[in-house]
Short mmCIF file of N, CA and C in Angstrom, two decimals:
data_model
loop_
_atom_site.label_atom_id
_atom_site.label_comp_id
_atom_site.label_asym_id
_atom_site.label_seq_id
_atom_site.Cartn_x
_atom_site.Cartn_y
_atom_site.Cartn_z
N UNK X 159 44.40 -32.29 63.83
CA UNK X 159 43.18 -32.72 63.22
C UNK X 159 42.28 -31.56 62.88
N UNK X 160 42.12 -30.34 63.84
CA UNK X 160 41.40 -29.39 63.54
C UNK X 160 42.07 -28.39 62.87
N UNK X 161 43.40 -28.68 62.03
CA UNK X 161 43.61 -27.95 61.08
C UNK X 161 43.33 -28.36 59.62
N UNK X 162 42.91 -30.20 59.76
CA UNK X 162 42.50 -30.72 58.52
C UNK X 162 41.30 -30.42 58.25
N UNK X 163 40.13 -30.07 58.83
CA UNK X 163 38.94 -30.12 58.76
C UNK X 163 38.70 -28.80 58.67
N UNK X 164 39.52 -27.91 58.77
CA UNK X 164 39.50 -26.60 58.61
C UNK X 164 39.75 -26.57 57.15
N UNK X 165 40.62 -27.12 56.95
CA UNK X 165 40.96 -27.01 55.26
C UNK X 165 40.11 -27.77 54.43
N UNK X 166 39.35 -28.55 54.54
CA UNK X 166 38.38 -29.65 54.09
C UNK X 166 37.18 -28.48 53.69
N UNK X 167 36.61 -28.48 55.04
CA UNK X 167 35.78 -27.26 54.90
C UNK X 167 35.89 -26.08 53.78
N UNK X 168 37.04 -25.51 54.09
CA UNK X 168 37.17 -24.16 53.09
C UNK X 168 37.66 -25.07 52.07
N UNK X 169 37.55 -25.81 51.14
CA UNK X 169 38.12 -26.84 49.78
C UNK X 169 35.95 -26.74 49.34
N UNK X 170 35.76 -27.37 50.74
CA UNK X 170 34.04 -27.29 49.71
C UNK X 170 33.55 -26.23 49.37
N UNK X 171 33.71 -25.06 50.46
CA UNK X 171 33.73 -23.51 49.93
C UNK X 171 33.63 -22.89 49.34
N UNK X 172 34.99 -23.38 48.63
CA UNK X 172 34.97 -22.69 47.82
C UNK X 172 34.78 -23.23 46.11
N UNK X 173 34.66 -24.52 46.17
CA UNK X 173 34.48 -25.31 45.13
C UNK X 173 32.88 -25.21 44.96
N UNK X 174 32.20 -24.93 46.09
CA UNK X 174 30.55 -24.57 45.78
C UNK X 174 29.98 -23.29 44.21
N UNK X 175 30.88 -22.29 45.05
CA UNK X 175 30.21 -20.93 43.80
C UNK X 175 30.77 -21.46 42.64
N UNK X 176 32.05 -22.53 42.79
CA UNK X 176 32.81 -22.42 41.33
C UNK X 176 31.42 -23.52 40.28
N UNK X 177 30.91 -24.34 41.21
CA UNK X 177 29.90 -25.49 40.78
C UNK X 177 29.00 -24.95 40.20
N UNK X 178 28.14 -23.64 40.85
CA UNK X 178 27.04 -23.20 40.56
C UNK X 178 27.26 -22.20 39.58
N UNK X 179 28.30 -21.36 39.58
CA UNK X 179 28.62 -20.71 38.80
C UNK X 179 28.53 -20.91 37.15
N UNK X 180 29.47 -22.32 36.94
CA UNK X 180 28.88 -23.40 35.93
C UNK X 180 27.73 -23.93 35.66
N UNK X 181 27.54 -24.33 36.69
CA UNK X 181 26.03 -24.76 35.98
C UNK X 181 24.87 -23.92 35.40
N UNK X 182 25.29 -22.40 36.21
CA UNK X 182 24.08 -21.44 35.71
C UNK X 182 24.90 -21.17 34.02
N UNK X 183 25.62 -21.35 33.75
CA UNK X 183 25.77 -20.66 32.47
C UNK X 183 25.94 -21.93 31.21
N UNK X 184 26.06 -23.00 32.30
CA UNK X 184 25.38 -24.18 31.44
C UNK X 184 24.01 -24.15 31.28
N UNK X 185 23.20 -23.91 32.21
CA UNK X 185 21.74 -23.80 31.98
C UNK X 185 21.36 -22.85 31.04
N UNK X 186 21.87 -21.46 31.09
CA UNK X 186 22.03 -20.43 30.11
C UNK X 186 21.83 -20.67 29.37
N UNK X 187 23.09 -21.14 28.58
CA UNK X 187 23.37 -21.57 27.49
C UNK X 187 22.64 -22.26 27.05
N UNK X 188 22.58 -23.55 27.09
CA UNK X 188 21.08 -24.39 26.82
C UNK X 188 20.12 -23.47 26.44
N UNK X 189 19.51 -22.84 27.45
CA UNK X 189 18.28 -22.05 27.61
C UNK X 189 18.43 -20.85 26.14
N UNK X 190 19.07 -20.26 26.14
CA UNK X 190 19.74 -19.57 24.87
C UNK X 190 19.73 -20.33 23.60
N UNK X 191 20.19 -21.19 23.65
CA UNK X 191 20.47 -22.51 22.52
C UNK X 191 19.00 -22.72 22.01
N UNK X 192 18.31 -22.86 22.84
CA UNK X 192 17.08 -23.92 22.80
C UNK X 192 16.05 -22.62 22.25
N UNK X 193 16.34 -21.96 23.05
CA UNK X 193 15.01 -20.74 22.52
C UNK X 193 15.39 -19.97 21.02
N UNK X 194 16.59 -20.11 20.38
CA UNK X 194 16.91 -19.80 19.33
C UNK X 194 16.88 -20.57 18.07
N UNK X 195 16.56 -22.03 18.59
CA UNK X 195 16.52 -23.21 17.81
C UNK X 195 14.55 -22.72 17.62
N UNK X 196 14.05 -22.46 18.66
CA UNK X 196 12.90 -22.67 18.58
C UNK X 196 12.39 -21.12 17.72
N UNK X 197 12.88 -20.18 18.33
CA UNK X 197 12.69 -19.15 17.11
C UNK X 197 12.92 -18.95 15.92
N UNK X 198 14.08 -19.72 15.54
CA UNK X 198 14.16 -20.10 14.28
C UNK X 198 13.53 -20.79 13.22
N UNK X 199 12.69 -22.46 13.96
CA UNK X 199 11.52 -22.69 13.44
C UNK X 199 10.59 -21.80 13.64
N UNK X 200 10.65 -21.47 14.16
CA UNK X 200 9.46 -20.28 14.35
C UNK X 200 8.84 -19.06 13.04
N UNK X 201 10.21 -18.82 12.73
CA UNK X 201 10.50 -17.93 11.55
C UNK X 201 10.48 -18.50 10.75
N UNK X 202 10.89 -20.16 10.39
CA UNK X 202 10.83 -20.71 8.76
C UNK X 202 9.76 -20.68 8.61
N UNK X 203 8.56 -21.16 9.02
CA UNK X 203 7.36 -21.63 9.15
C UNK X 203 6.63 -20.34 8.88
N UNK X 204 6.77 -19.19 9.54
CA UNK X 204 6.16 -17.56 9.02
C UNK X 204 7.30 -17.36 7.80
N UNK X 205 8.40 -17.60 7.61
CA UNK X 205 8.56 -17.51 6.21
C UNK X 205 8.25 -18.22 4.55
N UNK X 206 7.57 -19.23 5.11
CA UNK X 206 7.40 -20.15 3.91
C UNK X 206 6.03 -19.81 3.57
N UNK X 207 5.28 -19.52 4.89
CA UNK X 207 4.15 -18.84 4.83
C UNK X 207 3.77 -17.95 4.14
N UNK X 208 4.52 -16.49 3.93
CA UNK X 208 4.80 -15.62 3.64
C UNK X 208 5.07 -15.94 2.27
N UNK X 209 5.96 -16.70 1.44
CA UNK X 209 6.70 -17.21 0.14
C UNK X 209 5.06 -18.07 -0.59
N UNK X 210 4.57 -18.50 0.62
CA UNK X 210 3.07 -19.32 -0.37
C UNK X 210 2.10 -18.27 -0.70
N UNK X 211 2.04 -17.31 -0.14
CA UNK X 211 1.33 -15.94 0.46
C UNK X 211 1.19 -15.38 -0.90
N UNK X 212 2.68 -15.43 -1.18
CA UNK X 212 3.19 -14.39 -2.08
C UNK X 212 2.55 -14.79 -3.36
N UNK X 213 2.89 -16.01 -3.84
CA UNK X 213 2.78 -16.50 -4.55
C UNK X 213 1.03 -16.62 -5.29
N UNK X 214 0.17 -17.12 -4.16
CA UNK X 214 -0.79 -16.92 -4.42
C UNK X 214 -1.81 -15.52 -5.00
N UNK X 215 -1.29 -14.69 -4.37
CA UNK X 215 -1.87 -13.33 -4.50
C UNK X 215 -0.60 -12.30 -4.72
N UNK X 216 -0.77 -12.11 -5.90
CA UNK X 216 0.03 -10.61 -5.87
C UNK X 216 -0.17 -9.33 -5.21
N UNK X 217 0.99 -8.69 -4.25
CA UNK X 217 1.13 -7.80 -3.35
C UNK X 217 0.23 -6.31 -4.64
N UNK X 218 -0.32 -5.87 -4.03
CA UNK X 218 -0.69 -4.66 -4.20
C UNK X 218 0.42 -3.14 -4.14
N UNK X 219 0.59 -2.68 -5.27
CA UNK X 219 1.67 -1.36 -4.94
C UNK X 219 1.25 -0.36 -3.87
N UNK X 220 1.88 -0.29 -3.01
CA UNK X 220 1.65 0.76 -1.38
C UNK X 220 1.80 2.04 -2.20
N UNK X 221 1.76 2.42 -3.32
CA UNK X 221 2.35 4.46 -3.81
C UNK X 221 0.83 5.07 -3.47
N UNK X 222 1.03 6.30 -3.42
CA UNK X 222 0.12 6.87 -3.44
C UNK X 222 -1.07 7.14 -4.44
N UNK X 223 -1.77 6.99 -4.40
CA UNK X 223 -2.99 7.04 -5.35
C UNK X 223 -2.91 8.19 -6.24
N UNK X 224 -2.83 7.81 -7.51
CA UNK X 224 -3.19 8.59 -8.91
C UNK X 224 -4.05 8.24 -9.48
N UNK X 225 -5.38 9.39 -10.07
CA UNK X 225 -6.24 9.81 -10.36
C UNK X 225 -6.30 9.85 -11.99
N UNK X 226 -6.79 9.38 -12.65
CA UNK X 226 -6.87 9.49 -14.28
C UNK X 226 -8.07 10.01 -14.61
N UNK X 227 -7.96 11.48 -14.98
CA UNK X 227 -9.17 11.64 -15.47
C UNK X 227 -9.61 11.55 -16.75
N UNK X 228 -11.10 10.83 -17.05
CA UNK X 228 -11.87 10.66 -18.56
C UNK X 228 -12.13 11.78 -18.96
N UNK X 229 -11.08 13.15 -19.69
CA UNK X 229 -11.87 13.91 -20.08
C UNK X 229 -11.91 14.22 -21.37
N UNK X 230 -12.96 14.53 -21.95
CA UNK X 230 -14.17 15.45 -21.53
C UNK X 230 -15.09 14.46 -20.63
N UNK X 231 -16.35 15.18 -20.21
CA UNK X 231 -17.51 14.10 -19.64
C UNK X 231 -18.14 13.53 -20.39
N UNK X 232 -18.44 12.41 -20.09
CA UNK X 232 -19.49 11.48 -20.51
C UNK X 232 -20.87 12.55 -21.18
N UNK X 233 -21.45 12.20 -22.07
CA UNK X 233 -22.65 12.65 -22.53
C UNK X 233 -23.19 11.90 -23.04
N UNK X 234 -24.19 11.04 -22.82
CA UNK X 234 -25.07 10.02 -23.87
C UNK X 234 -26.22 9.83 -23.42
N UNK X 235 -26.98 9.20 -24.70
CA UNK X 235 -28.43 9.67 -24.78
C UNK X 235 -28.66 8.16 -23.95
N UNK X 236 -29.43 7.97 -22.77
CA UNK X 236 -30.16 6.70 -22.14
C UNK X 236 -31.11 5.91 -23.16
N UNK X 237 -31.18 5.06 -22.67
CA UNK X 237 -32.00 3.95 -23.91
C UNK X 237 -33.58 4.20 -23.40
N UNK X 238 -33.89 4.77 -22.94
CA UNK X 238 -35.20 4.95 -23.12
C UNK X 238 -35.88 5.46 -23.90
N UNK X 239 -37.05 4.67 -23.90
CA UNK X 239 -38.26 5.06 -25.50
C UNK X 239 -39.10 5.82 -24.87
N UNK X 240 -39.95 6.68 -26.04
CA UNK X 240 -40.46 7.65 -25.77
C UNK X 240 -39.94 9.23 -25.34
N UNK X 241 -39.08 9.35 -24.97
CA UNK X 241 -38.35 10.61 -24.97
C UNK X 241 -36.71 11.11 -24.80
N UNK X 242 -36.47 11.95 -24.80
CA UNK X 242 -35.02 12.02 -24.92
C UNK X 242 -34.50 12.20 -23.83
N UNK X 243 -33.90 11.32 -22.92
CA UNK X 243 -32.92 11.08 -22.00
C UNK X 243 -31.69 10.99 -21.91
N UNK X 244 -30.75 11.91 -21.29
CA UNK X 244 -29.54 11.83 -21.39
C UNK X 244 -28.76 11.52 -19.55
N UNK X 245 -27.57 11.25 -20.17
CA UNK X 245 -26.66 11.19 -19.14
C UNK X 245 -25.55 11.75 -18.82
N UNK X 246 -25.16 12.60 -18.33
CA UNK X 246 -23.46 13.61 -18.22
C UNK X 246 -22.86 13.18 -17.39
N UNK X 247 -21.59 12.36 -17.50
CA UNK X 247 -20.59 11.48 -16.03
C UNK X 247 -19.62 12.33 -16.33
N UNK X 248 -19.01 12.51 -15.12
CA UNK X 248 -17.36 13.06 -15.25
C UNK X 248 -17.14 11.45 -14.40
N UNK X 249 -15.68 11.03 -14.70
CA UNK X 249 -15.02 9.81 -14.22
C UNK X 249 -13.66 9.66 -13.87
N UNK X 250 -13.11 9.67 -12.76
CA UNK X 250 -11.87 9.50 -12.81
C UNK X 250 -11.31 7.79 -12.34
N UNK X 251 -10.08 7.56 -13.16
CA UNK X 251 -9.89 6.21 -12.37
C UNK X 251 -8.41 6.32 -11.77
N UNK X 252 -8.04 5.33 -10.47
CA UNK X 252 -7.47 5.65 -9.58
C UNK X 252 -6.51 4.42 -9.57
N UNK X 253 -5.29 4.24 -9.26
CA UNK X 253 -4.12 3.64 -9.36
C UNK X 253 -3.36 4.17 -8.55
N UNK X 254 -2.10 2.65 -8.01
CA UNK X 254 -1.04 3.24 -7.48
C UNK X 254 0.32 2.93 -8.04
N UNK X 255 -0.23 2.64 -9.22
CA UNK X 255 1.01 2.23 -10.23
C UNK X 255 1.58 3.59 -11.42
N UNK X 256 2.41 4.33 -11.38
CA UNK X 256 2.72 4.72 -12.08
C UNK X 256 2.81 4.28 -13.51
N UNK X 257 3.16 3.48 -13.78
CA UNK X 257 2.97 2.38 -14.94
C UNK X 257 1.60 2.56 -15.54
N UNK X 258 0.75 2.08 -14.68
CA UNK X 258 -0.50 1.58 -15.04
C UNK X 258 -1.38 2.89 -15.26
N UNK X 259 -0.95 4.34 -14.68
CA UNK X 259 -1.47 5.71 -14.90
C UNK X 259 -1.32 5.97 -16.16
N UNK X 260 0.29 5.96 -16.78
CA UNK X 260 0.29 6.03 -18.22
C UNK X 260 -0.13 5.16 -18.97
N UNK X 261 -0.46 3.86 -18.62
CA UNK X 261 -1.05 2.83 -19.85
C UNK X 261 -2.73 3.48 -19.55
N UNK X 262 -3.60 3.58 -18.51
CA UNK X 262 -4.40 3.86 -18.80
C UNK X 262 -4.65 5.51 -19.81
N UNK X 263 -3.58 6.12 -19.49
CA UNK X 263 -3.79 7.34 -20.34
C UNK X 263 -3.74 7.18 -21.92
N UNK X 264 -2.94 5.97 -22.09
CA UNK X 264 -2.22 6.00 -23.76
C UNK X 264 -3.53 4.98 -23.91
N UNK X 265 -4.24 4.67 -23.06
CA UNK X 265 -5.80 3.45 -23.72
C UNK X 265 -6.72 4.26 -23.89
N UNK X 266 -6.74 5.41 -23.38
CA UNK X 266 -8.11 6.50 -23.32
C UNK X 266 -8.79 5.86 -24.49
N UNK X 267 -8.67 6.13 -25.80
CA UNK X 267 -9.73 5.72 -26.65
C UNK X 267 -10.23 4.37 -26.64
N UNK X 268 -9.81 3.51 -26.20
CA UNK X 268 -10.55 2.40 -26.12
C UNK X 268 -11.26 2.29 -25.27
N UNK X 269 -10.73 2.56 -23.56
CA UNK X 269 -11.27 2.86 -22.61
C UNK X 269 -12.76 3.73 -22.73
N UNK X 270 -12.85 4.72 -23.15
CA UNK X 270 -13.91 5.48 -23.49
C UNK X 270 -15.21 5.07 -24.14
N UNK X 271 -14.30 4.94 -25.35
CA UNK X 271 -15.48 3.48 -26.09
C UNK X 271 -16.07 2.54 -24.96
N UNK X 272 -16.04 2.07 -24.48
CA UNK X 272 -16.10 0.68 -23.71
C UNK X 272 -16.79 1.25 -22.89
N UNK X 273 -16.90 2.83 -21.79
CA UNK X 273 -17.87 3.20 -20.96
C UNK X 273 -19.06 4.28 -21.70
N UNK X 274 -18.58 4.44 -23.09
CA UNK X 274 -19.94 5.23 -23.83
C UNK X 274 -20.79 3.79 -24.13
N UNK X 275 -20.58 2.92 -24.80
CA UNK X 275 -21.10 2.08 -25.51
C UNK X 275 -22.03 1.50 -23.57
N UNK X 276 -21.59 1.68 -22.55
CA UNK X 276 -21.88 0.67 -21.46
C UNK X 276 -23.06 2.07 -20.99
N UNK X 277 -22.40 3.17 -20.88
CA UNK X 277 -23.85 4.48 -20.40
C UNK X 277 -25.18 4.16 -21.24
N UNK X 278 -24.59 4.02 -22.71
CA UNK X 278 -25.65 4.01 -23.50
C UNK X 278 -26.75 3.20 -23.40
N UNK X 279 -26.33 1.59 -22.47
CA UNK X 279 -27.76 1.11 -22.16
C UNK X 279 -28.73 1.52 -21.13
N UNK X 280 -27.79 2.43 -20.32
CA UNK X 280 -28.97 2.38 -19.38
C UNK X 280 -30.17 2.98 -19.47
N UNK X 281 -30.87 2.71 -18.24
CA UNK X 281 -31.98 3.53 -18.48
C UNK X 281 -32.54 4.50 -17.02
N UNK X 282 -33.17 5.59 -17.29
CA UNK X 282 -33.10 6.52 -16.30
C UNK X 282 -33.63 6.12 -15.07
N UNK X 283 -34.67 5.22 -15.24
CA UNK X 283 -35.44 4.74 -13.56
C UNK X 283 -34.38 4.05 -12.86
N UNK X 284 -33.24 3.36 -14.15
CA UNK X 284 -32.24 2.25 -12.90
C UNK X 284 -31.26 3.25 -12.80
N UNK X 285 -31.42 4.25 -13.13
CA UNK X 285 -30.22 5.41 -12.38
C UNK X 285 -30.47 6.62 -11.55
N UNK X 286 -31.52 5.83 -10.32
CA UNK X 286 -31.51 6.89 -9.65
C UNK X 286 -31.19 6.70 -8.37
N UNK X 287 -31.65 5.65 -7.44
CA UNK X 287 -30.65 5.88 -6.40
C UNK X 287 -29.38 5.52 -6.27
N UNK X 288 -28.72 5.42 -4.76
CA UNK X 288 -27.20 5.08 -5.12
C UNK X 288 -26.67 4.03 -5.00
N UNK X 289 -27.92 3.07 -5.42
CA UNK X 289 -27.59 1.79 -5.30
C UNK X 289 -27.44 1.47 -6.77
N UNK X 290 -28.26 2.11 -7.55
CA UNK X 290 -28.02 2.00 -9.25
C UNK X 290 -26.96 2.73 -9.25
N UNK X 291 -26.46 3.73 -8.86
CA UNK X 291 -25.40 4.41 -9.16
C UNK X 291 -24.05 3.49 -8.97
N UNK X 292 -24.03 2.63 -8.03
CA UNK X 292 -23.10 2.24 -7.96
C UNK X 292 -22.83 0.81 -8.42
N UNK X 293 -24.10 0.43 -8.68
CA UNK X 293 -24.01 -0.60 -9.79
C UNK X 293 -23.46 -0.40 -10.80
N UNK X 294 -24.00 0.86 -11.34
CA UNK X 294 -23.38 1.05 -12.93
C UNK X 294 -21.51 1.90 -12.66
N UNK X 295 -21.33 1.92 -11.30
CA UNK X 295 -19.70 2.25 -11.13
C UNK X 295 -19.09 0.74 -10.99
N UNK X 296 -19.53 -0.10 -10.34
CA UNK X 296 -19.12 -1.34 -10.38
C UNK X 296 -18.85 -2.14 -11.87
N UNK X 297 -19.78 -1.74 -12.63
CA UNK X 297 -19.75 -2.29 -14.40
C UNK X 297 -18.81 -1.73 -14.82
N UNK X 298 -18.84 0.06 -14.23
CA UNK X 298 -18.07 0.57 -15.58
C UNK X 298 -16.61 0.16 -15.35
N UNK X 299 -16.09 -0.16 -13.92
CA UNK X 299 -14.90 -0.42 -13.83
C UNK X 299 -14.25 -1.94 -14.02
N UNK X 300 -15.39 -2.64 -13.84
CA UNK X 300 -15.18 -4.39 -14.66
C UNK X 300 -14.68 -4.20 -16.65
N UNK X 301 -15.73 -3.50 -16.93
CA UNK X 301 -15.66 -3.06 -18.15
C UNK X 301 -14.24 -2.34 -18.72
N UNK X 302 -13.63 -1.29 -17.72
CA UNK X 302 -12.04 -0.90 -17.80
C UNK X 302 -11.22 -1.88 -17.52
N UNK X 303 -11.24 -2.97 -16.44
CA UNK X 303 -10.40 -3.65 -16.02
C UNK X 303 -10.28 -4.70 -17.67
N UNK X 304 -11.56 -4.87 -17.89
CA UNK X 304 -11.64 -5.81 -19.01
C UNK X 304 -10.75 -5.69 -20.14
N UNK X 305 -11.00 -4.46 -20.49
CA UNK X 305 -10.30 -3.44 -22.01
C UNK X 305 -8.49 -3.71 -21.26
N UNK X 306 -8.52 -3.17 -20.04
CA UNK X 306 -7.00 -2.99 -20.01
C UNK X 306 -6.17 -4.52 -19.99
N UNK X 307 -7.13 -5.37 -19.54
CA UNK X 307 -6.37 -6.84 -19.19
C UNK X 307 -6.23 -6.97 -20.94
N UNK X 308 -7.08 -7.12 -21.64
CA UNK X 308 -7.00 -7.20 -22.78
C UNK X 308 -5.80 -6.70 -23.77
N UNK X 309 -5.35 -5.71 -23.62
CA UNK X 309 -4.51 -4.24 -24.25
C UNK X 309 -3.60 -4.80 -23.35
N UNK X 310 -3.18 -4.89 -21.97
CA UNK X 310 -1.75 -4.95 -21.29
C UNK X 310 -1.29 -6.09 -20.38
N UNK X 311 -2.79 -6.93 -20.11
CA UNK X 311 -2.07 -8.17 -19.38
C UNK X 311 -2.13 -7.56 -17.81
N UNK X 312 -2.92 -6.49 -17.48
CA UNK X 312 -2.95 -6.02 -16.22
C UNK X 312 -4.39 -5.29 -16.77
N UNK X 313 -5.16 -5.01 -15.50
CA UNK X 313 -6.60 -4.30 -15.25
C UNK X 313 -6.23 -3.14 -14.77
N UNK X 314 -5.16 -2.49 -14.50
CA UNK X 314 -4.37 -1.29 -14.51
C UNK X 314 -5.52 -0.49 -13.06
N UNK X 315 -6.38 -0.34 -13.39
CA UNK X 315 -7.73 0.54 -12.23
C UNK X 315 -7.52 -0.03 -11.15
N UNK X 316 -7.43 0.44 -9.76
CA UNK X 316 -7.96 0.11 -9.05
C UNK X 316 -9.49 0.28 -8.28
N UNK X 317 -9.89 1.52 -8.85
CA UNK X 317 -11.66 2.37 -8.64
C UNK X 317 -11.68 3.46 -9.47
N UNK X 318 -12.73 3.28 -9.70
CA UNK X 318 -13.85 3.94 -10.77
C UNK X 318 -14.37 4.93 -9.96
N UNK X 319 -14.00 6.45 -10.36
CA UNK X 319 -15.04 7.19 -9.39
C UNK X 319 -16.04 8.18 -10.51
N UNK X 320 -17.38 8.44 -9.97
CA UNK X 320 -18.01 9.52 -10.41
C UNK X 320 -17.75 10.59 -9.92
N UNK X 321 -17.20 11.62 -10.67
CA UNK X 321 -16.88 13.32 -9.69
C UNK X 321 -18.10 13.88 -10.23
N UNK X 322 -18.99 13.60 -11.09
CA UNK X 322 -20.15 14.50 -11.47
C UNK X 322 -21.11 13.66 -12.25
N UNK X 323 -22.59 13.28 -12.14
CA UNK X 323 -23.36 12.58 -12.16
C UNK X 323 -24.74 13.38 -12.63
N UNK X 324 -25.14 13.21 -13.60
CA UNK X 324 -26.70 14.21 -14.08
C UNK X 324 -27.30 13.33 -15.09
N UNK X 325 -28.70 13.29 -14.69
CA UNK X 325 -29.49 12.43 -15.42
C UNK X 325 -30.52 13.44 -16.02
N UNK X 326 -30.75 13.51 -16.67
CA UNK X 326 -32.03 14.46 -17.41
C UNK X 326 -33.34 13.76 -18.66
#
C-alpha cells in the first residue's frame, strides 16, 4: 500500500509544474495577444488622425531656410504733404522651398511693383516705432503672398524681413 501512495504522490508532482507551466504561457499568450490587439487600435486611431491632420493642413517643408533678396533697395517718396519724405528698405524674403526661391526670383518684377506701389502710401509719423514697422512688414508680406498666389497657386514667402530701414 505504501508503495501506491508513494507513486500517487510523485504522479501529482510532477503533473503540478507541467499544469502551471501551461497555464503561465497560456496567460502569456493571451496577455501578448490582448495588448497587441489593443496597440493596434491604438495606432489606427493615431493613424487616421494623422491622415485627417494631413489633409486638413498642409505639412510645411522642414529644408533649411532660403533668403531672397529684393535687390536693389526700396527708395520711395512717403505720401506726405508739405515736404519731401522718403523711405530706403532693403527686404529679404525667406522660404524653405527650393521651388518657391526660384519662383519668387523669376516674380521679382511683379513682386516689387506690389511693395513700391504699398511703401508709397505710407506716411512718416506711422513709420516710426516698431509697431508701425511691423505693421507695414506684416502688409508687405500679405501683399507678396497675394502677387505669388496669384502668378503660382502658392504664396511661396514664408517672412518678410527688413535688413535696412531709413525714413528721412
Amino acid at each position: 500500500m505504501a508503495s501506491k501512495d508513494t507513486k500517487k504522490d510523485e504522479t501529482k508532482k510532477k503533473g503540478k509544474p507541467i499544469v502551471l507551466i501551461a497555464l503561465m504561457l497560456v496567460i502569456g499568450i493571451g496577455g501578448g495577444a490582448g495588448g497587441m490587439w489593443f496597440m493596434g487600435k491604438k495606432g489606427d486611431g493615431e493613424a487616421h488622425a494623422a491622415e485627417a491632420g494631413a489633409e486638413e493642413a498642409p505639412a510645411a517643408p522642414a529644408g533649411p531656410a532660403t533668403y531672397v533678396p529684393m535687390e536693389p533697395a526700396f527708395v520711395v517718396n512717403l505720401a506726405d504733404e508739405g515736404g519731401t519724405r522718403y523711405l530706403q528698405a532693403d527686404v529679404q524674403l525667406m522660404t524653405r522651398d527650393p521651388l518657391a526661391a526660384a519662383a519668387l526670383e523669376a516674380n521679382a518684377p511683379a513682386l516689387r511693383n506690389g511693395l513700391l506701389l504699398l511703401f508709397a502710401q505710407q506716411y512718416a509719423d506711422r513709420l516710426r516705432t516698431r509697431e508701425d514697422k511691423e505693421r507695414l512688414q506684416t502688409e508687405a508680406l500679405a501683399e507678396i503672398q497675394r502677387i505669388m498666389t496669384a502668378e503660382t497657386g502658392s504664396p511661396a514667402a514664408e517672412a518678410l524681413y527688413f535688413t535696412s530701414f531709413v525714413t528721412q
